[in-house]
PDB file of C-alpha atoms and ligand atoms in Angstrom:
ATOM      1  CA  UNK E   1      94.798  47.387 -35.631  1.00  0.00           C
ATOM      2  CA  UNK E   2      98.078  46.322 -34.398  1.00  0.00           C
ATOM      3  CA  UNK E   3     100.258  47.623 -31.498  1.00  0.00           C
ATOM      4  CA  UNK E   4     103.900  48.211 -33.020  1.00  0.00           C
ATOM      5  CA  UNK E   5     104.706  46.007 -29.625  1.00  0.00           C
ATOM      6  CA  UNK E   6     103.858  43.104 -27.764  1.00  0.00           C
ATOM      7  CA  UNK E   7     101.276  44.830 -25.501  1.00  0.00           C
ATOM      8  CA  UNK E   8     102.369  43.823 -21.624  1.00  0.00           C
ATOM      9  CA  UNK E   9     101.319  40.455 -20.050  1.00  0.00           C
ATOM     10  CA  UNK E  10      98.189  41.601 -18.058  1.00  0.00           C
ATOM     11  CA  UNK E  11      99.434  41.201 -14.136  1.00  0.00           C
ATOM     12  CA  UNK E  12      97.721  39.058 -11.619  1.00  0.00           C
ATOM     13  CA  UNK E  13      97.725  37.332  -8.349  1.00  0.00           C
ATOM     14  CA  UNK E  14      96.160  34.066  -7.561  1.00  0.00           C
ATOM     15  CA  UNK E  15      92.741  32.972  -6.009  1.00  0.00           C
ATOM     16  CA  UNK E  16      92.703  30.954  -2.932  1.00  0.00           C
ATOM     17  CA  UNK E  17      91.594  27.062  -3.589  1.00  0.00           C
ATOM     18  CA  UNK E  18      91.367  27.707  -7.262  1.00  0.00           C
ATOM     19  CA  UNK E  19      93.179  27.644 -10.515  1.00  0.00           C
ATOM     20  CA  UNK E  20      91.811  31.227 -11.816  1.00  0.00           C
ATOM     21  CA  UNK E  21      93.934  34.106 -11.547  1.00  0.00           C
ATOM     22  CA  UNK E  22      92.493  37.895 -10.490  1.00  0.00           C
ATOM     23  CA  UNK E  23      93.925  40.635 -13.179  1.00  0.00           C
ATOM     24  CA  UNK E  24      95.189  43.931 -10.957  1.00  0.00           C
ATOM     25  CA  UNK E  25      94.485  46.686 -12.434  1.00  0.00           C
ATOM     26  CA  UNK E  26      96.400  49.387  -9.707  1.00  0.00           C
ATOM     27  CA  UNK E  27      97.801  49.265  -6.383  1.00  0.00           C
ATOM     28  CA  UNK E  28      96.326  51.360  -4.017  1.00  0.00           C
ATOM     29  CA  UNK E  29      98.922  51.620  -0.858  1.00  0.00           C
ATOM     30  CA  UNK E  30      97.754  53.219   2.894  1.00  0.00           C
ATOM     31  CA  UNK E  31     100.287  55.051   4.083  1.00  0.00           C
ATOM     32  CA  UNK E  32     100.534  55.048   8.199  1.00  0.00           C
ATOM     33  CA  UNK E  33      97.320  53.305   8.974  1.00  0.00           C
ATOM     34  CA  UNK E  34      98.268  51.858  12.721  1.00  0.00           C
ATOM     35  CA  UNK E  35      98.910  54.546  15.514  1.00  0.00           C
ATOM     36  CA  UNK E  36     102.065  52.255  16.868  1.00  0.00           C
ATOM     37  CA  UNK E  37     103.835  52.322  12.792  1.00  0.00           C
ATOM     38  CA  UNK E  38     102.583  56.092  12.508  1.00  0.00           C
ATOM     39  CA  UNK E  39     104.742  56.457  15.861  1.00  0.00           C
ATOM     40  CA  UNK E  40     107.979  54.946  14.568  1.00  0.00           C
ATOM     41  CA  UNK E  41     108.530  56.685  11.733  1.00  0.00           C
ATOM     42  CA  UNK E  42     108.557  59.522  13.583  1.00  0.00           C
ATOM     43  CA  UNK E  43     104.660  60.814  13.048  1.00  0.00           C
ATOM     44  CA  UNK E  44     101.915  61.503  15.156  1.00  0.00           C
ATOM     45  CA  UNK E  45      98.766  59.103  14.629  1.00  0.00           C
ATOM     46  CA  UNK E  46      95.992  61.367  14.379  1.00  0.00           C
ATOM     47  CA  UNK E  47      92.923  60.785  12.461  1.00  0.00           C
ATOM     48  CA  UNK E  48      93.683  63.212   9.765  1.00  0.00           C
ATOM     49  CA  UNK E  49      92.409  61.951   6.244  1.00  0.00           C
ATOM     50  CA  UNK E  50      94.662  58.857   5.393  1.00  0.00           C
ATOM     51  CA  UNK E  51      96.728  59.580   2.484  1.00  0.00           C
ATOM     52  CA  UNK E  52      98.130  57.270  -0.116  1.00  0.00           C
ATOM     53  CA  UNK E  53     100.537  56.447  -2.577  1.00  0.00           C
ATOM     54  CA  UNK E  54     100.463  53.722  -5.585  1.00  0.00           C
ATOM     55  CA  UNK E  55     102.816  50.631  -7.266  1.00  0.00           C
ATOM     56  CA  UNK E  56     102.483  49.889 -10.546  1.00  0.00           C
ATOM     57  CA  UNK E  57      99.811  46.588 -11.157  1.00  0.00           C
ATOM     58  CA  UNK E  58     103.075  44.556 -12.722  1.00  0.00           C
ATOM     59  CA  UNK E  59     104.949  44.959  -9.164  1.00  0.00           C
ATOM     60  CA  UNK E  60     102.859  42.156  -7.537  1.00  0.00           C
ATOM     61  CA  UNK E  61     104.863  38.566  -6.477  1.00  0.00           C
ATOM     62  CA  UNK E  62     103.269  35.280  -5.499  1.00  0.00           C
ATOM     63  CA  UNK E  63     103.329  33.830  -2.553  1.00  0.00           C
ATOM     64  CA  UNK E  64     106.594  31.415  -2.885  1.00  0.00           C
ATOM     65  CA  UNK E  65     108.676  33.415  -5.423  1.00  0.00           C
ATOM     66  CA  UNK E  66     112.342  34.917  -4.467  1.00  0.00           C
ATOM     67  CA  UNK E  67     112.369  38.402  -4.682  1.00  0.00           C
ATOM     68  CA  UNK E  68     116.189  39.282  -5.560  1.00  0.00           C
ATOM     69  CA  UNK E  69     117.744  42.243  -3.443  1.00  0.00           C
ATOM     70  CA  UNK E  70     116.348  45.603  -4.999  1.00  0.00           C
ATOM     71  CA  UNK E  71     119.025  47.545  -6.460  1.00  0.00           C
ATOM     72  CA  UNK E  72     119.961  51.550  -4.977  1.00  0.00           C
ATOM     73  CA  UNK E  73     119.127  50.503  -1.638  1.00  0.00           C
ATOM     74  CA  UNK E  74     120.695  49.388   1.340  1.00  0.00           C
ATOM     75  CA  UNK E  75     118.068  49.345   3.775  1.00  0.00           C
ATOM     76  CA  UNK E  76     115.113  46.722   1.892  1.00  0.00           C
ATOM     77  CA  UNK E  77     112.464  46.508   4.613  1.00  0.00           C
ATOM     78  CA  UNK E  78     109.026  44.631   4.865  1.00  0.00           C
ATOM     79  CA  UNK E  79     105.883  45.531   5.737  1.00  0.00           C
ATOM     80  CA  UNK E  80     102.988  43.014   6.382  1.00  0.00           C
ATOM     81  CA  UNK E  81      99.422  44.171   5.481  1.00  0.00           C
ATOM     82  CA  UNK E  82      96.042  43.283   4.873  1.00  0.00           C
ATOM     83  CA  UNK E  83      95.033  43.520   1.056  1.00  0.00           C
ATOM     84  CA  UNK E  84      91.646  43.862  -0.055  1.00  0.00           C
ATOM     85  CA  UNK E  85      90.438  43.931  -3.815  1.00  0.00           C
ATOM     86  CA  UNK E  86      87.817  45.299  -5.312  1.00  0.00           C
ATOM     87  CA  UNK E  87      85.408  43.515  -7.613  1.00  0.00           C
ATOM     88  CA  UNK E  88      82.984  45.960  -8.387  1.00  0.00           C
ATOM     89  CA  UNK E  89      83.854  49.404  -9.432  1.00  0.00           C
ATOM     90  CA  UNK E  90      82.801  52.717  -8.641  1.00  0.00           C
ATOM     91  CA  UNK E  91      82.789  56.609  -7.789  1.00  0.00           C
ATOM     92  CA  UNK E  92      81.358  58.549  -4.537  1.00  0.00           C
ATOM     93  CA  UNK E  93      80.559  55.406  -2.848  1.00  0.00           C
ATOM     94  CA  UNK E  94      79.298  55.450   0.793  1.00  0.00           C
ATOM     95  CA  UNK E  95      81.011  54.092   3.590  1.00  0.00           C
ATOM     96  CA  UNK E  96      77.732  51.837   4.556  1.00  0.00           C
ATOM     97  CA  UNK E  97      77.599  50.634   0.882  1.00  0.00           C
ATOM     98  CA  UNK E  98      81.689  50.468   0.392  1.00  0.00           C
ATOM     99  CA  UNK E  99      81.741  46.411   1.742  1.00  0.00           C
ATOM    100  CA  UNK E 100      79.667  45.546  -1.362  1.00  0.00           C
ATOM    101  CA  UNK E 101      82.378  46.513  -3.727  1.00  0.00           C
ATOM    102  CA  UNK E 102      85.166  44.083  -2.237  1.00  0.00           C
ATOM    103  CA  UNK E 103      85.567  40.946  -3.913  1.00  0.00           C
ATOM    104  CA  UNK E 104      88.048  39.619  -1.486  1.00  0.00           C
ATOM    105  CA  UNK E 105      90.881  39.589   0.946  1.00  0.00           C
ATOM    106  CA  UNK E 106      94.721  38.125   0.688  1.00  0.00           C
ATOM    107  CA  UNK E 107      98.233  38.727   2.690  1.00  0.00           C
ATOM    108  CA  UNK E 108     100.343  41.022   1.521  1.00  0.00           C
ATOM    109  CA  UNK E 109     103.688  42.620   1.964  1.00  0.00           C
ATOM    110  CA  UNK E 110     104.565  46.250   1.027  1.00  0.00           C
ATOM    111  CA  UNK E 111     108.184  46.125   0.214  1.00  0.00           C
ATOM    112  CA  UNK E 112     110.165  49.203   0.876  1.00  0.00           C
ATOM    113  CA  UNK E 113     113.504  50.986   0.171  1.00  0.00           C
ATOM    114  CA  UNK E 114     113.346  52.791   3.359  1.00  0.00           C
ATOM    115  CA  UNK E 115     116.183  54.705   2.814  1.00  0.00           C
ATOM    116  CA  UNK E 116     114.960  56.294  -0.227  1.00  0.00           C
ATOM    117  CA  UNK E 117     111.192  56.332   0.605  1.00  0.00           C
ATOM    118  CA  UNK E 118     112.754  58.764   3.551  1.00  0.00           C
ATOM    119  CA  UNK E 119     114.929  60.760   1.434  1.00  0.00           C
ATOM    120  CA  UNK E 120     112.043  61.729  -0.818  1.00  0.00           C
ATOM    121  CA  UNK E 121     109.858  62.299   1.992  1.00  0.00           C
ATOM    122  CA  UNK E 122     112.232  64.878   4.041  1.00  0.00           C
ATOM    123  CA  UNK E 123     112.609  66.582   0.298  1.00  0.00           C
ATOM    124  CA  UNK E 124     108.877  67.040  -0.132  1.00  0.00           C
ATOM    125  CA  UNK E 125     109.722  64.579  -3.107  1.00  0.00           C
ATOM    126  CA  UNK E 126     106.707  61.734  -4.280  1.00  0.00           C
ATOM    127  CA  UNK E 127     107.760  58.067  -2.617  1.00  0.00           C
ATOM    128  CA  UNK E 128     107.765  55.861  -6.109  1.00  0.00           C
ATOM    129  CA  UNK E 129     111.595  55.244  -6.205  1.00  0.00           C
ATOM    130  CA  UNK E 130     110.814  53.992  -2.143  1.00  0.00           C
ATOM    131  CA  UNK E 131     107.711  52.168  -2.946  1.00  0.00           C
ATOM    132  CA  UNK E 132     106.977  51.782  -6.454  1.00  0.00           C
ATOM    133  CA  UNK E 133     109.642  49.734  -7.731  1.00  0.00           C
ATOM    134  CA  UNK E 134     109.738  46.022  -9.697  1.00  0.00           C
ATOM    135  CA  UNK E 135     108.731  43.264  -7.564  1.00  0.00           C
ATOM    136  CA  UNK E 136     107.948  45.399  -4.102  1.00  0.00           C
ATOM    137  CA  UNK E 137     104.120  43.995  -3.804  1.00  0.00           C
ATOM    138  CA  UNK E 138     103.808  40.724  -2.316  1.00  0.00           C
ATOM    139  CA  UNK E 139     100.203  39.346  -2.773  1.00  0.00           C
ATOM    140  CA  UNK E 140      99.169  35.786  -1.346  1.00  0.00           C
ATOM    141  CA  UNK E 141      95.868  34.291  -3.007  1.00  0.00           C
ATOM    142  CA  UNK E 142      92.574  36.072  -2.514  1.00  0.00           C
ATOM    143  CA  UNK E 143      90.091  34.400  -0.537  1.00  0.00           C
ATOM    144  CA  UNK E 144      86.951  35.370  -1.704  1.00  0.00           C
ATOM    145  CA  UNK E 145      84.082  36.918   0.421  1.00  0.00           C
ATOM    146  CA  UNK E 146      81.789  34.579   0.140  1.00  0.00           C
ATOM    147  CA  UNK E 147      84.350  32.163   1.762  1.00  0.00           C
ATOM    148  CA  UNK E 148      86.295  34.794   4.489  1.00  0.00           C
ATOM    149  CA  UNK E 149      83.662  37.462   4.935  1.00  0.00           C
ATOM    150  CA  UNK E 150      84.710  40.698   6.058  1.00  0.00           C
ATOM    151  CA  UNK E 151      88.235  40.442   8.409  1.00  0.00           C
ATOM    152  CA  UNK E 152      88.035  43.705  10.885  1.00  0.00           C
ATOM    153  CA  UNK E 153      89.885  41.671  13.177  1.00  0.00           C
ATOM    154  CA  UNK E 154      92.189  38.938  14.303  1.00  0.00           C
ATOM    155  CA  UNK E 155      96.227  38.488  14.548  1.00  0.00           C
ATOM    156  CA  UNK E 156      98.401  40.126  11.343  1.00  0.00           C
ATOM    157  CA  UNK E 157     101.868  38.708  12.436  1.00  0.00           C
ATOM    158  CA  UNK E 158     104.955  38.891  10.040  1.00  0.00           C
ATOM    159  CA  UNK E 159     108.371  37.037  10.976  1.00  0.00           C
ATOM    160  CA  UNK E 160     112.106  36.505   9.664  1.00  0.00           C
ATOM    161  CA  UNK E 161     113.849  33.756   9.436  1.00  0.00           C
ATOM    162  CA  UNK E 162     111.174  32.531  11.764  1.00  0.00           C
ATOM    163  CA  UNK E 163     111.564  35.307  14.463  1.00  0.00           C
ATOM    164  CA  UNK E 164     108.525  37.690  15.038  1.00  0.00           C
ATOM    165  CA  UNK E 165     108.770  41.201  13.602  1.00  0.00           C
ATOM    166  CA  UNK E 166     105.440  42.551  13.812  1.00  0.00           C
ATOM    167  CA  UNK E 167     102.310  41.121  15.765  1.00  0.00           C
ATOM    168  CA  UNK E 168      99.135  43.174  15.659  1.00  0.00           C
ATOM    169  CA  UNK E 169      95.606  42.884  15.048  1.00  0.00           C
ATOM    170  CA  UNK E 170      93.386  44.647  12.160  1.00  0.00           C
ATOM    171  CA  UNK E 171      91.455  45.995  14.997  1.00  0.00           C
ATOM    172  CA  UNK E 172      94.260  48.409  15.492  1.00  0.00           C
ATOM    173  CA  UNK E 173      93.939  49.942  12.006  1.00  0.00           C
ATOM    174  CA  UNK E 174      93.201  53.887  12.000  1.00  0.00           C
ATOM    175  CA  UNK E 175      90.747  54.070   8.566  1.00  0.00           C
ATOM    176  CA  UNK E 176      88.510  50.645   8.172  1.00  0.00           C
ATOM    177  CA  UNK E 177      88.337  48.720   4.910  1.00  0.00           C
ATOM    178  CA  UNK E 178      84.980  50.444   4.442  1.00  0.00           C
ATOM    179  CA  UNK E 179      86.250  54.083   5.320  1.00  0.00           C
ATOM    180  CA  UNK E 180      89.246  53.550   3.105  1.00  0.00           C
ATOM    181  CA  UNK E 181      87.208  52.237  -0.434  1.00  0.00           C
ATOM    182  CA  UNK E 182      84.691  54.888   0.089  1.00  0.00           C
ATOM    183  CA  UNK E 183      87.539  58.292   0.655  1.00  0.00           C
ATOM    184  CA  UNK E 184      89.379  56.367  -2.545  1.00  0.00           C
ATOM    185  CA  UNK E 185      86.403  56.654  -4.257  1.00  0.00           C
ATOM    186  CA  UNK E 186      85.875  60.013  -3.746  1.00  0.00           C
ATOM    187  CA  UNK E 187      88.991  60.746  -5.466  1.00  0.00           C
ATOM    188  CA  UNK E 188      89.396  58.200  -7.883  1.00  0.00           C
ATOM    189  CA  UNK E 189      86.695  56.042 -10.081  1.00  0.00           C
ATOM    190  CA  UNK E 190      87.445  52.378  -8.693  1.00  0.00           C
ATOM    191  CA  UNK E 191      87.813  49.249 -10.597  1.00  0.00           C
ATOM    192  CA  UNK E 192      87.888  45.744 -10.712  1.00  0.00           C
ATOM    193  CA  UNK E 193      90.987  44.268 -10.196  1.00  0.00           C
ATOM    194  CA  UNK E 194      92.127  47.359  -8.088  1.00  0.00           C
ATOM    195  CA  UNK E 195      93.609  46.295  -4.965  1.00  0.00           C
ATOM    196  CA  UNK E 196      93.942  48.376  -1.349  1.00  0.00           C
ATOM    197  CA  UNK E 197      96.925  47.877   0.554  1.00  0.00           C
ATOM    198  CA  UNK E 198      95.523  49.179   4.039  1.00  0.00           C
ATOM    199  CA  UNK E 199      99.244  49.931   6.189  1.00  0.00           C
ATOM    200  CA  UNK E 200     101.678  47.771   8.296  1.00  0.00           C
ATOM    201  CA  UNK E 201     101.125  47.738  12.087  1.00  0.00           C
ATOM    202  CA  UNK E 202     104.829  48.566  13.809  1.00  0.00           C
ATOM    203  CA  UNK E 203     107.830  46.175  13.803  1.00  0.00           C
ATOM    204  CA  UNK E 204     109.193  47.056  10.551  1.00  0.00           C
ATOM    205  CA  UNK E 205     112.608  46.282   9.498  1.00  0.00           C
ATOM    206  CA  UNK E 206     114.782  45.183   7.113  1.00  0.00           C
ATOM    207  CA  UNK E 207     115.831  42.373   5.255  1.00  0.00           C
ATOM    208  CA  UNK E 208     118.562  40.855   3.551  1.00  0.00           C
ATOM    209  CA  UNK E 209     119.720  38.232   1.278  1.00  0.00           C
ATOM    210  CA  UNK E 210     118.703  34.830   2.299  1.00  0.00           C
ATOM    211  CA  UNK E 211     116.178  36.017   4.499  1.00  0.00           C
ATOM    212  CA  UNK E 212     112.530  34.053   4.328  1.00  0.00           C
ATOM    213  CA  UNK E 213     109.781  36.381   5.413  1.00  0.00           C
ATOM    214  CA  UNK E 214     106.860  35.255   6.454  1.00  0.00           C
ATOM    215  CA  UNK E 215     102.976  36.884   6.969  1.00  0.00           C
ATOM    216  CA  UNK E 216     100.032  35.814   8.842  1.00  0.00           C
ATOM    217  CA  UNK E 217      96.575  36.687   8.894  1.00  0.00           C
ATOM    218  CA  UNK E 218      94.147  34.876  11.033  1.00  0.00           C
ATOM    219  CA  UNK E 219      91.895  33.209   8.571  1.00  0.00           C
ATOM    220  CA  UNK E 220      93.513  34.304   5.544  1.00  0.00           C
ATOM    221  CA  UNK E 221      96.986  31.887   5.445  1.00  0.00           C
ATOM    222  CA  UNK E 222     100.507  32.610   5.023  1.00  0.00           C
ATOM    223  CA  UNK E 223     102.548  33.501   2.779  1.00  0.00           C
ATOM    224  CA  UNK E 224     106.927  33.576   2.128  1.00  0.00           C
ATOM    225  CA  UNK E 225     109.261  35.594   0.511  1.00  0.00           C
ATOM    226  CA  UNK E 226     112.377  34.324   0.197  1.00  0.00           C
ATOM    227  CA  UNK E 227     114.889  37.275  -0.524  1.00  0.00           C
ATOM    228  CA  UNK E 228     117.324  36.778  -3.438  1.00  0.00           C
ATOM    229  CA  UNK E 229     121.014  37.764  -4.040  1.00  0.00           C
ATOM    230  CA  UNK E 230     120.556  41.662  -5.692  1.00  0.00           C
ATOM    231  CA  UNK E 231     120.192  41.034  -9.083  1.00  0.00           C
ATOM    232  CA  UNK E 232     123.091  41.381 -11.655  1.00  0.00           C
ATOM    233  CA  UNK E 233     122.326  44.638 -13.752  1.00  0.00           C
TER     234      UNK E 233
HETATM  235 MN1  LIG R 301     102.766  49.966   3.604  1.00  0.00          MN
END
């Protein structure tokens, strides 16, 4: 059998302290998972069900790479979260058993073309051209479990151009790591190499060209994003 094209380059991110790569298979995103975010963009924080949206696996960007100015936007924001991945797939999976199924943890940044993510949104229209597009997921290396455990809290910090943006702490988030894999689940047959982005805590804002952004996750590392002239179409 042979495709009648080169079949895509199979996407990954990089593994903390290692030279193996982790393949990602989707991008799972939390949308308003911290009551303070929730609040500035206009929503109240209540613990309805979380709800979620997706980027395609190729979006993700190392730690270190430029990300050029997205194009159709003029209002490119960041959004620092805590990723978790899973490792071991699976469907209907209880909350007390959800834990097992994460492989590991990383830094990550949602990047966002708020103006059109709110467009669609106040026209009842799905977020992709907002959140879905080339190079908008921001992955540092994955620490593994056995190394990081289980973070449910400590500082999540994100800054530009070395001032601070957004300063919270995982405690703050609405739905758990746990809670989150096991409603996913529900819905959707997990996978290895899927990855959870769980929600920004509030601060966000945007960026520009020449900008360095930088997240921090108490016991997971840093990682920088330096932001690119828009690229030449
Ligand atoms: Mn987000």
């Amino acid at each position: 059998m042979n495709f009648v094209f080169e079949p895509p380059h199979q996407a990954s991110v990089a593994v903390a302290d290692s030279e193996d790569r982790l393949p990602v298979r989707r991008i799972f995103c939390v949308g308003r998972n911290y009551a303070a975010h929730a609040r500035e963009m206009g929503k109240d924080p209540d613990r309805d069900p979380p709800f979620f949206f997706t980027k395609p696996a190729d979006a993700v960007v190392d730690s270190g790479e430029t990300v050029p100015y997205p194009p159709e936007t003029g209002n490119f924001h960041f959004e620092a979260e805590l990723i978790a991945v899973i490792g071991t797939g699976g469907r209907d999976i209880p909350q007390a058993d959800a834990l097992a199924h994460v492989w590991g943890y990383a830094v990550g940044n949602d990047l966002t073309r708020r103006d059109l993510q709110l467009a669609a949104r106040e026209q009842g229209r799905p977020w992709d051209w907002g959140k879905a597009f080339d190079r908008s997921a921001v992955i540092g290396p994955v620490h593994p479990v056995a190394d990081v455990g289980h973070p449910a809290k400590g500082s999540i910090r994100l800054s530009v151009n070395g001032e601070t943006k957004q300063d919270a702490d995982l405690a703050d988030l609405i739905w758990s790591v746990p809670e989150i894999v096991s409603i996913i689940s529900h819905s959707i047959e997990l996978r290895p190499g899927d990855l959870i982005m769980t929600g920004t805590p509030a601060g966000v804002g945007p960026l520009v060209e020449g900008d360095l952004c930088r997240v921090e996750i108490a016991g997971l590392g840093a990682i920088e994003t330096p932001i690119g002239p828009r690229a030449k179409r």
